[in-house]
Coordinates of C-alpha atoms and ligand atoms in Angstrom, one line a residue:
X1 CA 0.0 0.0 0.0
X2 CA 1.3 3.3 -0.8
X3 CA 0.0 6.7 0.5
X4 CA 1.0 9.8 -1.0
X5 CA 0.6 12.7 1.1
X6 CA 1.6 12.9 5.0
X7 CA -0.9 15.6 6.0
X8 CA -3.3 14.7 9.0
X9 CA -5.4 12.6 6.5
X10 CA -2.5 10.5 5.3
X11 CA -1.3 10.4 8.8
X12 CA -4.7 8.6 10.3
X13 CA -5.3 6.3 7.4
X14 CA -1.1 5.1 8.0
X15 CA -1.8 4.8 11.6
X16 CA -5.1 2.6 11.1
X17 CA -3.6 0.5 8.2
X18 CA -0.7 -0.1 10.7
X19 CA -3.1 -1.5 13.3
X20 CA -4.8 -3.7 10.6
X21 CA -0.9 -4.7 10.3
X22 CA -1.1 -3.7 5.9
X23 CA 2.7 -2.7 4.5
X24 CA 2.4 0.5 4.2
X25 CA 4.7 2.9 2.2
X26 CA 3.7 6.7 3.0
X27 CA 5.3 9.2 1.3
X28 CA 5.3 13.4 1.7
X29 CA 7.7 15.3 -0.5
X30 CA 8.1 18.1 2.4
X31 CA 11.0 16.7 4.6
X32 CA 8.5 18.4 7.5
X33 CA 5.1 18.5 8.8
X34 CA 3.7 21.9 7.9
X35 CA 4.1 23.8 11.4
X36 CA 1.1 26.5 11.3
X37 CA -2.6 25.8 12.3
X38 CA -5.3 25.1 9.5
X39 CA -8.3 23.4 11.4
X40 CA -9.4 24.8 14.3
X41 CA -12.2 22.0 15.4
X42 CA -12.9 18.4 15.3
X43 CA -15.7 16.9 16.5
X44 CA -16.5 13.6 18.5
X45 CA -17.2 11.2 15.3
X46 CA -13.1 12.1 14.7
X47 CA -12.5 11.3 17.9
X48 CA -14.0 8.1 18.1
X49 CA -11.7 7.2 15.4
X50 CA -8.6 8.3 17.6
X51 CA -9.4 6.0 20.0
X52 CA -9.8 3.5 17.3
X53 CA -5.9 3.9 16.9
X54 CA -5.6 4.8 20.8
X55 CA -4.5 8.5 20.7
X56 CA -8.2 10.2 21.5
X57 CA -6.9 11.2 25.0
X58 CA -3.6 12.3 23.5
X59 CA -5.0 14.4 21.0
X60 CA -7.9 15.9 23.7
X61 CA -4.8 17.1 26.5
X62 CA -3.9 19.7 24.1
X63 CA -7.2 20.7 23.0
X64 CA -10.2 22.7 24.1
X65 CA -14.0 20.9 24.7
X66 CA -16.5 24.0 23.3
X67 CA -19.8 24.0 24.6
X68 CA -21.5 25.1 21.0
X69 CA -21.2 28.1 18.7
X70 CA -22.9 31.6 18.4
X71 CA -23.6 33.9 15.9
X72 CA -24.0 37.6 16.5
X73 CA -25.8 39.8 15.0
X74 CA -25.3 42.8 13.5
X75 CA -26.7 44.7 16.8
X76 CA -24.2 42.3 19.1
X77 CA -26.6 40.1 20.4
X78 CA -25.4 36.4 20.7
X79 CA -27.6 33.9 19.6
X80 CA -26.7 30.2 19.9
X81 CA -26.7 28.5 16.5
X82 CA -24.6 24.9 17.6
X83 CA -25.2 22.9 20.7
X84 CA -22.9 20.3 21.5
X85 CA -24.7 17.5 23.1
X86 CA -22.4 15.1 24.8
X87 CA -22.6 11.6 25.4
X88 CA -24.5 9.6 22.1
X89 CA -20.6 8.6 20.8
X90 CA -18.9 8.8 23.8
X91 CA -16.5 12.2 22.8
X92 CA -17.3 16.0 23.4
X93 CA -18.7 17.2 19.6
X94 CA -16.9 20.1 19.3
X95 CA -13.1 20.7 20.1
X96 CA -10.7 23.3 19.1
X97 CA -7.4 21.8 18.8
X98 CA -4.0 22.8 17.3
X99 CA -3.5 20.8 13.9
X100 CA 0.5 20.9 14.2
X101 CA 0.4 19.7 18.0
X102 CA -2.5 17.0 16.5
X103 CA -0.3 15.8 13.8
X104 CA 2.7 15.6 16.2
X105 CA 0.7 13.0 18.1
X106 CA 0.0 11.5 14.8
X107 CA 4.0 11.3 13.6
X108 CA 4.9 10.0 17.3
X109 CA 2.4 7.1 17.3
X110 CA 3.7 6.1 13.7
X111 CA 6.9 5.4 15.2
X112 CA 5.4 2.6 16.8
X113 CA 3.6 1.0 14.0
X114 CA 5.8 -1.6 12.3
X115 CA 4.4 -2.6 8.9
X116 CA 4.4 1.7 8.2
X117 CA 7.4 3.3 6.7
X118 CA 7.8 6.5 6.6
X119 CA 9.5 8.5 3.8
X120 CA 9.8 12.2 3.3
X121 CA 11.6 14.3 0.7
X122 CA 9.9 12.5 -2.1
X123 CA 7.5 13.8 -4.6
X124 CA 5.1 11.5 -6.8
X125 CA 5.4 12.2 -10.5
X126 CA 3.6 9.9 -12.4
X127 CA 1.0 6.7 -11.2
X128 CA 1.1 3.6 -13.9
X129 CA -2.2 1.9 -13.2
X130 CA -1.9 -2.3 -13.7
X131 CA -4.9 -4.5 -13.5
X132 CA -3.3 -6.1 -10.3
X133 CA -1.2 -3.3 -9.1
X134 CA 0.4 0.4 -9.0
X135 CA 3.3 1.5 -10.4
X136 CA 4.7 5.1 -9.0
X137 CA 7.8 7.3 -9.5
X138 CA 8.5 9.3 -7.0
X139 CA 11.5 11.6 -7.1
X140 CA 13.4 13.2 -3.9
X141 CA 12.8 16.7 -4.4
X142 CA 16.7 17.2 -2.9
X143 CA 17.9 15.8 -6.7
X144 CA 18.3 13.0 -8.3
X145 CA 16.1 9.9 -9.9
X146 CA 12.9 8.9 -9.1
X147 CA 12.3 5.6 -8.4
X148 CA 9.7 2.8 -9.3
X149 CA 7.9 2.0 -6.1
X150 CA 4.8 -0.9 -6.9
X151 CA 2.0 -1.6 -4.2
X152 CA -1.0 -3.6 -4.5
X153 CA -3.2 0.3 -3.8
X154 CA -2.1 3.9 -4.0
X155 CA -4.7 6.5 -2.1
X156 CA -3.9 10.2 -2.9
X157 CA -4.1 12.0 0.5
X158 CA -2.2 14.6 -1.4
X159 CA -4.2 18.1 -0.9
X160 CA -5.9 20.2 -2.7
X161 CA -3.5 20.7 -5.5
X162 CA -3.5 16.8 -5.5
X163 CA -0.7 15.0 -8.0
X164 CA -2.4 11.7 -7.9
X165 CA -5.7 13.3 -9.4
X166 CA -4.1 15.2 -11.8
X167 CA -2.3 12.3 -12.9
X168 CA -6.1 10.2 -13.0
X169 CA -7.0 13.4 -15.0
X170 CA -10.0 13.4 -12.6
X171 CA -12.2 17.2 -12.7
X172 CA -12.0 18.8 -9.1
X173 CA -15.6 20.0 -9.7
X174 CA -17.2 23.2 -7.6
X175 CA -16.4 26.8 -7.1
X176 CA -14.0 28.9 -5.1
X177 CA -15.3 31.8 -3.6
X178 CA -15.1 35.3 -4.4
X179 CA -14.2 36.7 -1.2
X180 CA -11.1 35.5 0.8
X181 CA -10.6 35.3 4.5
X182 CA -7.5 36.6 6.7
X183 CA -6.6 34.4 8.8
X184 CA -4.9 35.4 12.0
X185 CA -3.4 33.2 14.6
X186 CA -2.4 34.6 17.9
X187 CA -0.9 33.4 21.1
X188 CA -2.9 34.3 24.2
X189 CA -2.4 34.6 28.4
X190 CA -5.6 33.5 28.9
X191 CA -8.9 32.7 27.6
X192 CA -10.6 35.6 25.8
X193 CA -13.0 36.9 28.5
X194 CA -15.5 38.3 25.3
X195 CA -15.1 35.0 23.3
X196 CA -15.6 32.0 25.5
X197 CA -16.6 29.8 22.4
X198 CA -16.0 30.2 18.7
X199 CA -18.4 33.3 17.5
X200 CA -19.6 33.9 14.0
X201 CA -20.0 37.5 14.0
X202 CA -22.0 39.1 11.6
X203 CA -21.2 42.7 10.8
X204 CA -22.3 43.7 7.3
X205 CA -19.1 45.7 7.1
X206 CA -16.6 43.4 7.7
X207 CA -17.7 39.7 8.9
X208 CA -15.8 37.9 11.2
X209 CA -15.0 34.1 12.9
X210 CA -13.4 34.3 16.2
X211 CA -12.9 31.0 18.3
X212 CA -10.4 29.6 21.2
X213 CA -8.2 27.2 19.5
X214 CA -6.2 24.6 21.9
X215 CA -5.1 25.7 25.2
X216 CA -3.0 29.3 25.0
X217 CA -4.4 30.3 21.3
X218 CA -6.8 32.3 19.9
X219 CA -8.1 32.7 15.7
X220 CA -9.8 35.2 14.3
X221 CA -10.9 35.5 10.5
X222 CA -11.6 38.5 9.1
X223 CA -13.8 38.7 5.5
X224 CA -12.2 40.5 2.3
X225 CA -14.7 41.6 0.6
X226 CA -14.2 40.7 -3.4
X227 CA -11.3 42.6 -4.7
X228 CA -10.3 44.0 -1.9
X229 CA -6.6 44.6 -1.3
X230 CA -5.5 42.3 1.5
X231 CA -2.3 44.0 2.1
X232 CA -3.1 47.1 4.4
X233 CA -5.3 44.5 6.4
X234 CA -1.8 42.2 7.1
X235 CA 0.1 45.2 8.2
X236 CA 1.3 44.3 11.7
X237 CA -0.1 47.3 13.4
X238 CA -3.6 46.6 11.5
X239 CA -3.5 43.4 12.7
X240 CA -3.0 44.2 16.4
X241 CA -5.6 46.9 16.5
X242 CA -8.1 44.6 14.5
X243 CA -7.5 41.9 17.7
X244 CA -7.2 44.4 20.6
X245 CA -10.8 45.0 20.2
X246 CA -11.6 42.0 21.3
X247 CA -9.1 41.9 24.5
X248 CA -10.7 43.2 27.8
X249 CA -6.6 42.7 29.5
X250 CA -5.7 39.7 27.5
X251 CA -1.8 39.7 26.1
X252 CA -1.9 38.5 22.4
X253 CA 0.9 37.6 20.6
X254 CA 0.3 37.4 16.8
X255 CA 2.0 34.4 15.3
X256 CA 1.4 34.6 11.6
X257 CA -1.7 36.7 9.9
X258 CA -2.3 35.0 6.3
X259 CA -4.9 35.6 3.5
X260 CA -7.5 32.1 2.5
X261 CA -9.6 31.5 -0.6
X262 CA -12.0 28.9 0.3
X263 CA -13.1 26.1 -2.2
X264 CA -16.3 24.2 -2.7
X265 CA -14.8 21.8 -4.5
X266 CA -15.2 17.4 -5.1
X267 CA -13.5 15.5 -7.4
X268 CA -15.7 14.0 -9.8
X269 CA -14.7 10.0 -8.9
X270 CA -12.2 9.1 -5.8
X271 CA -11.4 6.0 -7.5
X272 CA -9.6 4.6 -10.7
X273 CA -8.9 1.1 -10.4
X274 CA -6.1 0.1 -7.7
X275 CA -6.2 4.3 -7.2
X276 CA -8.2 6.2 -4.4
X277 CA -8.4 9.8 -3.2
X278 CA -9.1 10.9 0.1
X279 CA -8.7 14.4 2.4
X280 CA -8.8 17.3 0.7
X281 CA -7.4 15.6 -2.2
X282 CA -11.1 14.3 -3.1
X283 CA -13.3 17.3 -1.6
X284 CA -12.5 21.0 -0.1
X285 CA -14.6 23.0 1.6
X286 CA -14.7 26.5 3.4
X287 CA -14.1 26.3 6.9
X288 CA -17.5 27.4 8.3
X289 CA -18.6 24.2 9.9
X290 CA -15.2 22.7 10.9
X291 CA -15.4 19.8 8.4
X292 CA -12.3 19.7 6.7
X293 CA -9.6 17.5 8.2
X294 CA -13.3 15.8 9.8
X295 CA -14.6 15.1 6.6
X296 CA -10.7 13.9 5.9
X297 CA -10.8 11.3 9.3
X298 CA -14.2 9.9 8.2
X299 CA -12.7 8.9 5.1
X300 CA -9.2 7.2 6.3
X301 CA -11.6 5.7 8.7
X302 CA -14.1 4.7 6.1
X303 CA -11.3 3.3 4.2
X304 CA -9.0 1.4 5.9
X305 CA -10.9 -1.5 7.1
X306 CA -11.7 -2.1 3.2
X307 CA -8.7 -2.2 2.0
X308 CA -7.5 -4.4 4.7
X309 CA -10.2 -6.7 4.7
X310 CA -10.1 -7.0 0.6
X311 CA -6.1 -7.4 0.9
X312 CA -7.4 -10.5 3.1
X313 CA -9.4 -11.9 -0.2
X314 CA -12.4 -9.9 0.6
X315 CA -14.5 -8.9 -2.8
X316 CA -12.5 -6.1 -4.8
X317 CA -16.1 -4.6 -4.5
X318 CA -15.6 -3.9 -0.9
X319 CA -13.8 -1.0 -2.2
X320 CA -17.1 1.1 -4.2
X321 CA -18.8 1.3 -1.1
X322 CA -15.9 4.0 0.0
X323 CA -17.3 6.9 -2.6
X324 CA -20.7 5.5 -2.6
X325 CA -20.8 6.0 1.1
X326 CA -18.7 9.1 1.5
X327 CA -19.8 11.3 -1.2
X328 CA -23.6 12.5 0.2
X329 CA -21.8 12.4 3.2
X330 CA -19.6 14.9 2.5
X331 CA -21.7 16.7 0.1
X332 CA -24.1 17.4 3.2
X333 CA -21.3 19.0 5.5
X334 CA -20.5 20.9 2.2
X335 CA -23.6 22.4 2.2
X336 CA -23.8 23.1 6.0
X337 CA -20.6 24.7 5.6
X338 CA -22.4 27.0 2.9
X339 CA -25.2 27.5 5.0
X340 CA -23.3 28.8 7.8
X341 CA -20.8 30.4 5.4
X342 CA -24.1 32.1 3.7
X343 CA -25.5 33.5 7.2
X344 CA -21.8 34.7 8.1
X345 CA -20.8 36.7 4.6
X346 CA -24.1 38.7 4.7
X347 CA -23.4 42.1 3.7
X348 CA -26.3 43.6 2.0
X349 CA -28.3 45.2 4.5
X350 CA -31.1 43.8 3.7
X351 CA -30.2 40.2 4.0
X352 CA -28.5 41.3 7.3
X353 CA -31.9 42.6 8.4
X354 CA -33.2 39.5 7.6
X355 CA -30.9 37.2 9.4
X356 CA -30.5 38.9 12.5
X357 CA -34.6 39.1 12.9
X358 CA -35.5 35.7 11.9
X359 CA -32.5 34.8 14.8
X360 CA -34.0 37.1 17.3
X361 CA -37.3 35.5 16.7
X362 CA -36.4 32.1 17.3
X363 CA -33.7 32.8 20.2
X364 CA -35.5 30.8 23.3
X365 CA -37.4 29.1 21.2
X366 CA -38.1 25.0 20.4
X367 CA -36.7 25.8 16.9
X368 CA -33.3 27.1 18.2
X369 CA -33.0 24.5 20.3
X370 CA -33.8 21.8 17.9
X371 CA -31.5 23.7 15.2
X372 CA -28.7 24.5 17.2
X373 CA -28.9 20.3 18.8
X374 CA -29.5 18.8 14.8
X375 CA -27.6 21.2 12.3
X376 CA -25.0 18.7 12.1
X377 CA -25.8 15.7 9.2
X378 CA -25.7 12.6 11.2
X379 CA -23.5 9.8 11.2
X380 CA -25.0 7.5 9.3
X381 CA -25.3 6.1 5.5
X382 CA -27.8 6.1 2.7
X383 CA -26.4 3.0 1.0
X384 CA -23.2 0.6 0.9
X385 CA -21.5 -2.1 2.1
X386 CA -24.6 -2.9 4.3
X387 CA -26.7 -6.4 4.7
X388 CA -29.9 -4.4 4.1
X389 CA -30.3 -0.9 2.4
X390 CA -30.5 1.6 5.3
X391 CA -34.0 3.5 5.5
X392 CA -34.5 6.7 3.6
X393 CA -34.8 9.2 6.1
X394 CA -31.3 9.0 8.2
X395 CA -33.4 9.9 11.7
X396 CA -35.2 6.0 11.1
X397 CA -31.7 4.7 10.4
X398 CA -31.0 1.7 12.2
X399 CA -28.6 0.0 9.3
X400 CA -26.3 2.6 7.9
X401 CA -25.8 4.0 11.4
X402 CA -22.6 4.6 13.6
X403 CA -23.8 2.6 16.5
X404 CA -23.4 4.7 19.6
X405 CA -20.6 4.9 22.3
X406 CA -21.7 6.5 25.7
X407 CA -18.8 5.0 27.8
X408 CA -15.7 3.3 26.1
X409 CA -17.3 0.5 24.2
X410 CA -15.3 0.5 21.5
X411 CA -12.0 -0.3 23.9
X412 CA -13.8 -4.1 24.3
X413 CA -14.8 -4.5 20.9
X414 CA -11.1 -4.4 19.0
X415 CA -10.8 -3.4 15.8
X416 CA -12.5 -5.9 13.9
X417 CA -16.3 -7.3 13.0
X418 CA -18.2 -7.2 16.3
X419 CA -21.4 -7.6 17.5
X420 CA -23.4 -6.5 20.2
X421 CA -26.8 -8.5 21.7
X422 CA -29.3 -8.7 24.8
X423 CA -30.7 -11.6 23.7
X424 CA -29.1 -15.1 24.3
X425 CA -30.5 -17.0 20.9
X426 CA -28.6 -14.3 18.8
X427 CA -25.5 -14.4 21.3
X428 CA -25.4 -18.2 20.5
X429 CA -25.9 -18.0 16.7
X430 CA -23.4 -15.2 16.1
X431 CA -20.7 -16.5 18.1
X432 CA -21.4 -19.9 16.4
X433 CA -20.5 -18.2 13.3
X434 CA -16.9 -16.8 15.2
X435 CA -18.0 -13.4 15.6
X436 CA -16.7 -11.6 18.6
X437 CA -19.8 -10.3 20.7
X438 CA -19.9 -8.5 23.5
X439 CA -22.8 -7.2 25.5
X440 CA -23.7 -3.4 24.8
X441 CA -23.9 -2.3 28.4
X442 CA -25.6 1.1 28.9
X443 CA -25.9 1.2 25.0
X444 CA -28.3 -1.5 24.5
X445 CA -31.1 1.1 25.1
X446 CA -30.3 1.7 21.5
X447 CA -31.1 -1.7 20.3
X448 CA -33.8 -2.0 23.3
X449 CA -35.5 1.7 22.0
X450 CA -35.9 0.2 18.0
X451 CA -37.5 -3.3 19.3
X452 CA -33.9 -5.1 18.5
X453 CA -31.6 -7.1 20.1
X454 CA -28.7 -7.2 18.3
X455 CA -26.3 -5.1 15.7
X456 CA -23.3 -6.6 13.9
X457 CA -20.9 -3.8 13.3
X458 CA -18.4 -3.1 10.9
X459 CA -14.6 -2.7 12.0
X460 CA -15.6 1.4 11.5
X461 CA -18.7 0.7 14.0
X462 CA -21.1 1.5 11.3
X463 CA -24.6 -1.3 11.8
X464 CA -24.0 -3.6 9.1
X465 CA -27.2 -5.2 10.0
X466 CA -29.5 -5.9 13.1
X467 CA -32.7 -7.5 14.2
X468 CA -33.9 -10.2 16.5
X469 CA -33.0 -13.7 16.4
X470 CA -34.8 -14.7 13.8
X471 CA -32.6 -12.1 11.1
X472 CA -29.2 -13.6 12.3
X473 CA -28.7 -16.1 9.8
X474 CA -29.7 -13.5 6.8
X475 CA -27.4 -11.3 8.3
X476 CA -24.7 -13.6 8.7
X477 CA -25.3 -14.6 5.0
X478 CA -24.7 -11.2 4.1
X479 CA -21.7 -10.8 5.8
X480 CA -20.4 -14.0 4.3
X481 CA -20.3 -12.2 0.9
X482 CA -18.1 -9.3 2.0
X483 CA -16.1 -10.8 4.7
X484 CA -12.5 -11.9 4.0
X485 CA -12.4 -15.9 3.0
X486 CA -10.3 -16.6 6.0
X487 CA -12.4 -15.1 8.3
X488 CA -15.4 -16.9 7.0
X489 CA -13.6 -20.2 6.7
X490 CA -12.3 -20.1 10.4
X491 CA -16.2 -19.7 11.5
X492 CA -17.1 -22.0 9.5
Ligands
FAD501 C1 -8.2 28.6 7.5 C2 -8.5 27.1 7.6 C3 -9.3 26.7 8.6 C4 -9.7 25.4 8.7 N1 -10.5 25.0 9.7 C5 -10.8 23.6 9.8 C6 -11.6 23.2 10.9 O1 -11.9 23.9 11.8 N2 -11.9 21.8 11.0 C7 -11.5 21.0 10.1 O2 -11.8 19.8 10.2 N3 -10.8 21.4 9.0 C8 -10.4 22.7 8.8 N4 -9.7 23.1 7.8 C9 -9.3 22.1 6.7 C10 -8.1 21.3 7.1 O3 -7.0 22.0 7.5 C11 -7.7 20.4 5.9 O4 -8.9 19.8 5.5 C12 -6.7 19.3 6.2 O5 -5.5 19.9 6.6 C13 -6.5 18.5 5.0 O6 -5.6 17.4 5.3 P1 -5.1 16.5 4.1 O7 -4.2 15.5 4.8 O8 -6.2 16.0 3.3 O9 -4.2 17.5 3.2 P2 -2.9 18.3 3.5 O10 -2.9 18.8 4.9 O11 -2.9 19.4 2.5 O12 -1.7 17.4 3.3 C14 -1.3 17.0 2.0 C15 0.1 16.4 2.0 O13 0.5 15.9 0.8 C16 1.8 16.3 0.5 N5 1.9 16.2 -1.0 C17 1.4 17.1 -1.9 N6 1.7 16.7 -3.2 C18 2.6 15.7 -3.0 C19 3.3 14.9 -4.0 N7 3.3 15.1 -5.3 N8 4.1 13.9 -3.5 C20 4.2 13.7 -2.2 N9 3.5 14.4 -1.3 C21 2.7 15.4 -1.7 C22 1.9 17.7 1.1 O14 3.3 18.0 1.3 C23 1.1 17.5 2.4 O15 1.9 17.1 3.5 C24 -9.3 24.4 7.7 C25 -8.4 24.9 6.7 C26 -8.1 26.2 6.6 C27 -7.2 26.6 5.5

């Protein structure tokens, strides 16, 4: 397996490949990790997948648990637009963290994961695709030749400007924006008395995001509007005064002020053969919900069982169900990001007007709170590598769905197909057929709540298929066809 591109993306999908023990052969033609902070938030579905590789509590000590967002309006009045209720997968939903200090934990943990080898300095230049393999040159950008380097699979977690798609002369389809962001990242004394939790602020002259990063940081983003110059706004002294509005005492010391363009953007297919894209390789979007590097995780963790468990003889066709499962999914958190982006660039004062009363007529009401506790897309999957096709509207989703964590299920149940029961019948028949099961504790209200008694899970924790005991042996059928030969053959 090769993986082109060391960024955070690359870096989770090495680490979980490593614990499904694949040969792994990532690649970054920087000889270092990029050092300044892109994302500001994760959420807990990302986490989840940290503790799949056991770094969530490494990654959460040098981050910051947000209790939910707020946009204000033009006339400064706060109005919560994002509640983060705790508890259904077992992580806080929103975190600001520090992506350099994030990926450090990343780098660390690689160390320790024999079957990945890390190289840096070396650029890909061109991908041969072969009916049963990969063929890639990669050249060390110090000088010199490149080199033929063959895997069974090449994923492209390669950026935005990714080589790997423009050598699959895939279309990065969408639109950039017209205005551009500064971006200003600031090292602070304390927590921001006036900005407890990130803050959308909506002033039609000049909008702004302002949010607590990890512990001792501080972001602000200030909106361009299109064709402005962006210069006198990165002038040192513009940049302090534009931040010491904000401090009531506070010391903050800038540490880089930089200008964004942000993308809609997805590439028009994520696979070609033995080639798959992932990260912002395969889709971009503007910042506004915190989705980027998220949207990245999903993926690597999407991924990574399926290409071990088809490197383990399971059907090639394992492999679709990556982009067919991926794609709404992304395309949803796209357009949230829009959304939010869409209430936050407001600048004719008209829509302003608009915005700021509809949120003052809804502040305390059942609508804000349901809004602010469901604007997220949930977890879960229209269609895929699934026994039964998952129901159509994703609240009725029993199939399809990330089965929930409230303690640290997910410590018993390994990395591997599980399953979970309250019922004895089902305990007996599944474990007949060699699958690990284990009983759901506190989260068999779940199963109890939907009149089930059991869930087999995929190694990503996504319901492959549940029921009573009369649905095991369908189920278990199912699995057969997608299940690695070995695995099937050991349960007989
Ligand atoms: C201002 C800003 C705010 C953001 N806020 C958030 C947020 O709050 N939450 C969130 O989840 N996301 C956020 N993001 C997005 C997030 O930072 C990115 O989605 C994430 O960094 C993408 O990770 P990646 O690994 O896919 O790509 P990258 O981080 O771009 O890594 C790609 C890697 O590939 C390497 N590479 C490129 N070409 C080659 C080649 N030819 N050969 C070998 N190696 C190559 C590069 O050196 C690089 O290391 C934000 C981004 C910005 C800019």
């Amino acid at each position: 397996m090769i993986i082109c591109g060391l960024g955070p993306v690359g870096q989770l999908l090495a680490l979980l490949l490593g614990d499904y023990g694949v040969r792994t052969l990532a690649i970054d033609r920087e000889h270092e990790p990029y050092t300044l902070p892109r994302a500001a938030v994760i959420d807990d579905e990302v986490l989840r997948i940290f503790q799949s590789v056991g770094l969530d509590r490494a990654v959460l000590a040098d981050a910051q648990v947000q209790p939910g967002a707020s946009i204000i309006t033009a006339a400064g009045r706060a109005v919560e637009v994002f509640r983060a209720r705790s508890g259904r997968l077992g992580h806080p939903p929103l975190v600001s963290i520090n992506q350099p200090a994030m990926e450090r934990t990343m780098l660390a943990a690689l160390d320790d994961r024999p079957t990945v080898e890390v190289r840096r300095g070396l650029a890909l230049e061109t991908v041969d695709r072969r009916a049963d393999h990969v063929d890639v040159y990669a050249r060390p950008v110090a000088g010199g030749r490149s080199a033929l380097i063959s895997a069974r699979w090449l994923v492209g977690c390669d950026g935005a400007n990714s080589a790997v798609r423009a050598r699959l002369q895939i279309p990065f389809q969408g639109r950039t924006a017209p205005q551009r962001w500064i971006v200003v990242d600031a090292l602070v004394d304390r927590p921001l008395a006036r900005i407890p939790h990130p803050h959308f602020v909506g002033r039609a002259a000049r909008p702004t995001v302002t949010l607590p990063m990890s512990p001792g940081r501080h972001r602000w983003e200030w909106m361009l509007h299109p064709g402005e110059d962006p210069a006198p706004h990165l002038e040192p002294a513009a940049v302090e005064r534009a931040v010491a509005e904000w401090l009531e005492g506070e010391r903050a010391e800038i540490e880089r002020a930089v200008v964004y363009t942000f993308h809609t953007r997805m590439a028009a297919r994520w696979r070609r053969g033995r080639v798959l894209l992932a990260g912002d390789a395969a889709h971009l979007m503007p910042p506004f919900a915190g989705q980027g590097f998220s949207s990245g995780a999903r993926d690597a963790g999407n991924l990574a069982w399926k290409l071990a468990d088809v490197l383990d003889g399971a059907p090639l066709s394992l492999i679709d169900s990556y982009e067919r499962e991926r794609r709404p999914h992304v395309a949803a958190m796209q357009r949230l990001a829009r959304l939010i982006g869409g209430l936050v660039q407001s600048t004719r004062p008209w829509r302003v007007r608009a915005r700021d009363g509809w949120l003052c007529a809804v502040e305390g009401t059942r609508v804000q709170r349901l809004l602010a506790e469901n604007v997220k897309p949930l977890p879960t999957y229209c269609e895929g590598a699934f026994a039964t096709r998952p129901a159509r509207i994703p609240m009725r989703r029993t199939v399809g769905t990330l089965f929930p964590q409230t303690g640290r299920l997910d410590d018993r149940l390994g990395s591997t197909w599980s399953a979970v029961t309250i019922d004895e019948t089902s305990r007996a028949l599944l474990q007949d057929a060699g699958i690990s099961v284990f009983d759901p504790g506190k989260d068999g209200e779940w199963l109890r709540a939907r009149g089930l008694t059991w869930a087999l899970l995929r190694p990503d924790r996504y319901v492959f298929a549940c029921g009573g005991p009369d649905d095991v042996g369908s189920a278990l059928q199912a699995w057969r066809r997608i299940a690695p030969p070995a695995r099937v053959e050991v349960v007989g």
